[in-house]
Coordinates of C-alpha atoms (C1' of nucleotides) in Angstrom, one line a residue:
Chain U
M1 CA -121.3 101.9 83.4
S2 CA -119.0 102.4 80.5
S3 CA -121.2 101.3 77.6
P4 CA -120.3 102.8 74.3
G5 CA -123.3 105.1 74.3
P6 CA -124.9 106.7 71.4
A7 CA -122.9 107.5 68.3
P8 CA -122.4 111.2 67.9
Q9 CA -125.1 112.9 65.8
T10 CA -123.8 113.8 62.4
E11 CA -125.0 116.9 60.7
R12 CA -127.7 115.9 58.3
D13 CA -127.6 117.0 54.7
P14 CA -131.2 116.6 53.6
A15 CA -130.4 117.5 50.0
S16 CA -127.8 114.9 49.3
G17 CA -128.6 111.3 48.5
A18 CA -125.3 110.1 50.0
Y19 CA -125.0 107.0 52.1
L20 CA -125.3 108.0 55.8
L21 CA -124.6 105.3 58.2
E22 CA -126.6 107.0 60.9
D23 CA -129.8 106.8 58.8
Q24 CA -129.6 103.0 58.2
V25 CA -132.1 101.0 60.1
G26 CA -129.6 98.3 61.0
F27 CA -127.2 100.8 62.6
V28 CA -129.9 102.5 64.6
L29 CA -131.4 99.1 65.6
R30 CA -128.1 98.0 67.0
Q31 CA -127.8 101.1 69.2
V32 CA -131.4 100.8 70.5
Q33 CA -130.6 97.2 71.5
Q34 CA -127.4 98.3 73.2
R35 CA -129.4 100.8 75.3
H36 CA -132.0 98.1 76.1
T37 CA -129.3 95.7 77.2
T38 CA -127.8 98.3 79.5
I39 CA -131.2 99.1 81.0
F40 CA -131.8 95.4 81.5
A41 CA -128.5 94.8 83.2
A42 CA -129.0 97.8 85.5
A43 CA -132.4 96.4 86.5
F44 CA -131.6 92.7 86.9
G45 CA -128.0 92.7 87.8
E46 CA -125.3 90.7 86.1
D47 CA -126.8 87.4 86.9
M48 CA -129.7 87.6 84.4
T49 CA -129.5 88.4 80.7
P50 CA -132.4 89.2 78.4
L51 CA -132.2 85.8 76.7
Q52 CA -132.0 83.9 80.0
W53 CA -135.0 85.8 81.2
A54 CA -136.9 85.0 77.9
A55 CA -136.1 81.3 78.4
L56 CA -137.3 81.5 82.0
A57 CA -140.5 83.3 81.0
K58 CA -141.3 80.9 78.2
L59 CA -140.7 77.9 80.3
H60 CA -143.0 79.4 82.8
D61 CA -145.7 79.8 80.1
V62 CA -145.4 76.3 78.6
G63 CA -144.6 74.3 81.7
E64 CA -142.3 71.8 80.1
C65 CA -140.7 71.3 76.7
S66 CA -137.6 70.1 75.0
Q67 CA -134.4 72.1 74.6
N68 CA -134.7 72.8 70.8
Q69 CA -138.4 73.5 71.3
L70 CA -137.6 76.2 73.8
G71 CA -135.0 77.6 71.4
R72 CA -137.7 78.0 68.8
L73 CA -140.0 79.7 71.3
V74 CA -137.4 82.3 72.2
A75 CA -136.2 82.6 68.6
T76 CA -132.7 81.2 69.2
D77 CA -130.8 78.5 67.4
V78 CA -129.9 75.2 68.9
A79 CA -126.3 76.0 69.6
T80 CA -127.1 79.1 71.6
I81 CA -130.0 77.7 73.6
K82 CA -127.8 74.9 74.8
G83 CA -125.5 77.4 76.5
V84 CA -128.4 79.3 78.0
V85 CA -130.0 76.2 79.4
E86 CA -126.7 75.0 80.8
R87 CA -126.2 78.3 82.7
L88 CA -129.8 78.2 84.0
V89 CA -129.4 74.6 85.2
R90 CA -126.1 75.4 86.8
R91 CA -127.8 78.2 88.8
G92 CA -130.6 75.8 89.8
L93 CA -133.4 77.6 88.0
V94 CA -134.2 74.9 85.5
E95 CA -134.4 71.1 85.8
T96 CA -133.9 68.5 83.1
R97 CA -135.1 65.0 82.6
P98 CA -135.0 62.6 79.7
D99 CA -138.1 62.1 77.6
S100 CA -139.1 58.5 78.1
S101 CA -141.0 58.3 74.8
D102 CA -138.2 59.9 72.7
R103 CA -134.7 59.2 73.9
R104 CA -133.2 62.1 71.9
R105 CA -135.1 64.7 73.8
L106 CA -134.1 66.6 76.9
L107 CA -137.2 67.9 78.7
L108 CA -136.9 71.1 80.6
R109 CA -138.9 72.8 83.2
L110 CA -138.6 75.4 86.0
S111 CA -137.4 74.3 89.4
A112 CA -138.9 75.7 92.5
G113 CA -136.2 78.3 92.5
G114 CA -137.0 79.0 88.8
H115 CA -140.6 79.8 89.6
T116 CA -139.5 82.1 92.4
A117 CA -137.1 83.9 90.2
Y118 CA -139.7 84.3 87.5
A119 CA -142.3 85.7 90.0
A120 CA -139.7 88.0 91.4
G121 CA -138.6 89.1 87.9
V122 CA -141.9 90.0 86.2
G123 CA -142.1 93.4 87.8
T124 CA -138.5 94.2 86.9
A125 CA -139.1 93.0 83.3
L126 CA -142.1 95.3 83.0
A127 CA -140.0 98.2 84.4
V128 CA -137.3 97.4 81.8
T129 CA -139.8 97.7 79.0
E130 CA -141.1 100.9 80.5
A131 CA -137.6 102.4 80.7
T132 CA -136.6 101.2 77.2
F133 CA -139.7 102.9 75.8
G134 CA -138.5 106.0 77.5
P135 CA -140.2 109.2 76.5
L136 CA -142.6 107.7 74.1
V137 CA -146.3 108.2 74.9
P138 CA -148.6 105.1 74.8
A139 CA -149.8 105.7 71.2
E140 CA -146.2 105.9 70.0
R141 CA -145.2 102.8 71.9
A142 CA -148.0 100.9 70.2
Q143 CA -147.0 102.3 66.8
L144 CA -143.4 101.3 67.3
L145 CA -144.3 97.8 68.4
G146 CA -146.7 97.5 65.4
L147 CA -144.0 98.6 62.9
L148 CA -141.3 96.4 64.4
D149 CA -143.7 93.5 64.4
R150 CA -144.1 93.8 60.6
L151 CA -140.3 93.7 60.3
R152 CA -139.9 90.6 62.4
Chain B
M1 CA -129.9 79.5 55.8
S2 CA -131.2 77.9 59.0
S3 CA -131.6 81.1 61.1
P4 CA -133.9 80.7 64.1
G5 CA -136.7 82.6 62.3
P6 CA -139.5 84.4 64.0
A7 CA -140.9 83.1 67.2
P8 CA -144.3 81.6 66.8
Q9 CA -147.1 84.1 67.2
T10 CA -148.9 83.5 70.4
E11 CA -152.6 84.1 70.6
R12 CA -153.1 87.5 72.2
D13 CA -155.4 88.0 75.1
P14 CA -156.1 91.7 75.0
A15 CA -158.1 91.6 78.2
S16 CA -155.4 90.2 80.5
G17 CA -152.7 92.3 81.9
A18 CA -150.3 89.3 82.0
Y19 CA -146.7 89.5 81.1
L20 CA -146.3 88.5 77.4
L21 CA -142.8 88.0 76.2
E22 CA -143.9 88.6 72.6
D23 CA -145.0 92.1 73.5
Q24 CA -141.8 93.3 75.1
V25 CA -139.8 95.7 73.0
G26 CA -136.5 94.0 73.8
F27 CA -137.7 90.7 72.6
V28 CA -139.1 92.1 69.4
L29 CA -136.1 94.2 68.8
R30 CA -133.8 91.2 69.0
Q31 CA -135.8 89.4 66.4
V32 CA -135.8 92.3 64.0
Q33 CA -132.1 92.5 64.3
Q34 CA -131.7 88.8 63.7
R35 CA -133.7 89.3 60.5
H36 CA -131.6 92.3 59.5
T37 CA -128.4 90.3 60.1
T38 CA -129.6 87.5 57.9
I39 CA -130.5 89.9 55.1
F40 CA -127.1 91.5 55.5
A41 CA -125.3 88.2 55.3
A42 CA -127.2 87.1 52.3
A43 CA -126.4 90.4 50.5
F44 CA -122.7 90.8 51.4
G45 CA -121.7 87.2 51.9
E46 CA -119.8 85.8 54.9
D47 CA -116.8 88.1 54.5
M48 CA -118.5 91.2 55.7
T49 CA -120.5 91.8 58.8
P50 CA -122.7 94.8 59.7
L51 CA -120.1 96.2 62.2
Q52 CA -117.2 95.7 59.8
W53 CA -119.2 97.5 57.1
A54 CA -120.0 100.3 59.6
A55 CA -116.3 100.7 60.4
L56 CA -115.4 100.8 56.7
A57 CA -118.1 103.4 56.0
K58 CA -117.1 105.6 58.9
L59 CA -113.5 105.4 58.0
H60 CA -114.4 106.4 54.5
D61 CA -116.3 109.4 55.9
V62 CA -113.7 110.7 58.3
G63 CA -110.6 109.8 56.3
E64 CA -108.3 108.9 59.2
C65 CA -108.8 108.5 63.0
S66 CA -107.5 106.5 65.9
Q67 CA -108.9 103.1 66.9
N68 CA -110.9 104.2 70.0
Q69 CA -112.2 107.2 68.0
L70 CA -113.5 104.9 65.3
G71 CA -115.1 102.8 68.1
R72 CA -117.0 105.8 69.3
L73 CA -118.1 106.7 65.8
V74 CA -119.7 103.3 65.3
A75 CA -121.0 103.0 68.9
T76 CA -118.7 100.1 69.9
D77 CA -116.5 99.7 72.9
V78 CA -112.7 99.6 72.7
A79 CA -112.4 95.9 73.2
T80 CA -114.8 95.1 70.4
I81 CA -113.4 97.6 67.9
K82 CA -110.0 96.1 68.3
G83 CA -111.1 92.8 67.0
V84 CA -113.0 94.4 64.1
V85 CA -110.0 96.5 63.1
E86 CA -107.7 93.5 63.3
R87 CA -109.9 91.5 60.9
L88 CA -110.1 94.4 58.5
V89 CA -106.4 94.9 58.6
R90 CA -105.8 91.2 58.1
R91 CA -108.0 91.4 54.9
G92 CA -106.1 94.4 53.7
L93 CA -109.0 96.8 53.8
V94 CA -107.5 99.1 56.5
E95 CA -104.0 100.4 57.1
T96 CA -102.5 101.5 60.4
R97 CA -99.7 103.8 61.3
P98 CA -98.5 105.3 64.6
D99 CA -99.4 108.8 65.5
S100 CA -96.2 110.8 65.6
S101 CA -97.6 113.4 68.0
D102 CA -99.2 110.9 70.4
R103 CA -97.4 107.7 70.8
R104 CA -100.4 105.9 72.4
R105 CA -102.5 106.3 69.3
L106 CA -102.9 103.9 66.3
L107 CA -104.1 105.8 63.3
L108 CA -106.4 104.0 60.9
R109 CA -107.4 104.7 57.3
L110 CA -108.8 102.8 54.3
S111 CA -106.3 101.1 52.0
A112 CA -106.8 101.3 48.3
G113 CA -108.6 97.9 48.6
G114 CA -110.7 99.4 51.4
H115 CA -111.8 102.3 49.2
T116 CA -112.7 99.8 46.4
A117 CA -114.7 97.6 48.9
Y118 CA -116.5 100.6 50.2
A119 CA -117.4 101.8 46.7
A120 CA -118.6 98.3 45.7
G121 CA -120.6 98.0 48.9
V122 CA -122.6 101.2 49.1
G123 CA -125.3 99.9 46.7
T124 CA -125.5 96.6 48.5
A125 CA -125.8 98.4 51.9
L126 CA -128.7 100.5 50.5
A127 CA -130.4 97.3 49.2
V128 CA -130.0 95.8 52.7
T129 CA -131.8 98.7 54.3
E130 CA -134.5 98.5 51.6
A131 CA -135.0 94.8 52.3
T132 CA -135.0 95.2 56.0
F133 CA -137.7 97.8 55.8
G134 CA -139.6 95.3 53.9
P135 CA -143.3 96.1 53.3
L136 CA -143.2 99.5 55.0
V137 CA -144.2 102.5 52.9
P138 CA -141.9 105.5 53.0
A139 CA -144.0 107.4 55.6
E140 CA -143.8 104.3 57.9
R141 CA -140.1 104.0 57.4
A142 CA -139.5 107.6 58.4
Q143 CA -141.8 107.1 61.4
L144 CA -140.0 104.0 62.5
L145 CA -136.6 105.7 62.2
G146 CA -137.9 108.7 64.1
L147 CA -139.2 106.6 66.9
L148 CA -136.1 104.4 67.1
D149 CA -134.0 107.5 67.1
R150 CA -135.7 108.7 70.3
L151 CA -134.9 105.4 71.9
R152 CA -131.2 105.5 71.0
Chain F
dC1 C1' -139.2 44.7 58.2
dG2 C1' -135.9 47.7 56.7
dG3 C1' -134.1 51.7 55.0
dC4 C1' -134.1 56.8 54.6
dG5 C1' -135.1 61.4 55.6
dA6 C1' -136.0 64.3 59.4
dT7 C1' -135.3 65.8 64.1
dC8 C1' -132.6 66.1 68.6
dG9 C1' -128.8 67.3 70.9
dT10 C1' -123.6 68.2 70.8
dT11 C1' -119.2 70.1 69.4
dA12 C1' -116.0 73.3 67.1
dG13 C1' -115.2 77.6 65.1
dT14 C1' -116.0 82.8 64.1
dG15 C1' -117.7 87.3 65.3
dT16 C1' -120.1 90.7 68.2
dA17 C1' -120.7 93.0 72.9
dC18 C1' -119.7 93.8 77.1
dT19 C1' -116.7 94.1 82.0
dA20 C1' -112.5 94.6 84.6
dA21 C1' -107.9 95.2 85.1
dC22 C1' -103.5 96.9 83.3
dA23 C1' -99.3 99.6 81.2
dA24 C1' -98.0 103.4 78.6
dG25 C1' -98.3 107.9 77.4
dC26 C1' -100.2 112.7 77.6
dC27 C1' -101.4 117.0 80.0
dG28 C1' -102.7 120.4 83.3
dC29 C1' -101.9 122.4 87.6
dC30 C1' -99.6 123.2 91.7
Chain E
dG1 C1' -90.6 120.1 87.1
dG2 C1' -93.0 116.6 88.8
dC3 C1' -97.4 114.5 90.2
dG4 C1' -102.0 112.9 89.6
dG5 C1' -105.7 112.3 86.6
dC6 C1' -107.1 111.2 82.0
dT7 C1' -107.0 108.8 77.5
dT8 C1' -105.2 105.0 74.5
dG9 C1' -104.7 100.5 73.5
dT10 C1' -104.3 95.6 75.2
dT11 C1' -105.6 91.3 77.6
dA12 C1' -108.7 87.9 79.9
dG13 C1' -113.1 86.5 80.8
dT14 C1' -118.3 85.8 80.0
dA15 C1' -122.4 85.6 77.2
dC16 C1' -124.9 85.7 72.8
dA17 C1' -125.6 84.4 67.7
dC18 C1' -124.6 82.1 64.1
dT19 C1' -122.6 78.0 60.7
dA20 C1' -121.3 73.5 59.7
dA21 C1' -120.6 68.9 60.8
dC22 C1' -121.6 64.8 63.6
dG23 C1' -123.9 60.6 65.9
dA24 C1' -128.1 59.0 67.7
dT25 C1' -132.8 58.3 67.4
dC26 C1' -137.4 58.5 65.4
dG27 C1' -141.0 57.7 62.1
dC28 C1' -142.8 57.0 57.7
dC29 C1' -143.3 54.4 53.6
dG30 C1' -142.4 51.0 50.6

DNA sequence: CGGCGATCGTTAGTGTACTAACAAGCCGCC
DNA sequence: GGCGGCTTGTTAGTACACTAACGATCGCCG
């Protein structure tokens, strides 16, 4: 695993009002996400990405919906969701069929294999969340989720 | 601006121990970053990305360093930093020269235009951080940064 | 009924973020 | 003094994450 890893800690100068890249939310956020992605990949292997998993999980929840609809559910634009769905279909986890009442729409739902993959993945997904939270105690985890939620 | 926007809030069922995508750190993290990127793009325009800005800022801090070194400073792998540097050089913000004492290395530093761009951008960057933090009061911001830092 | 705005999916293009493999150069250690 | 291991940068390939433009379809409203 040769991920970039954390940026070196810079000595803080609490007195100065200078611009410190290390203290900007965006910069820290990016690194936390990198770590999360690494943890996810280590747990699920190369054949499942966070977004693919999100699509799978949402599809499991809603049963059936159109491609763009799924995109909105997992907070992804239409161009990106197309690729994700394409890969899931190619791997036999998702099935598509035309919507008879709206010929623009492409309806999606989990295949049998998709349901199996979801069932097999839930535990792993929870473990990924656990590992990402790392050393934080439950109260801190809730606090973090609450704060992030307000920034969403 | 037709970003995906926040995923619809799902009704929480506090009693159930079910897997809720919306409650997983990774999922929330991704959306916060999306929002940050949108804010960044609105403030800086299309010609500057968060990573390009990070590279510029770091290069300003350290004065001169090699390409891989810069990658480590901004927490980016060698393949990605190459593209970033290439685009900054193409726009005349960064200059390169060979390292006479190590012929593998490519030394980088800000050009005059790069220094100007940095000086012009610091205020905007601070405004982006401010906007990203949104409604959080200072104590909450510090708390969030502290928690994120432990997850880095 | 007919037209017009909105939505659905597709495509092309740019940038980030990795992995894996490679050649070239550097350096320490036998 | 050379050899083997490390770092530096490059390339190719995959997957996200957008923008912008497009054709097809839908549905409302006059």
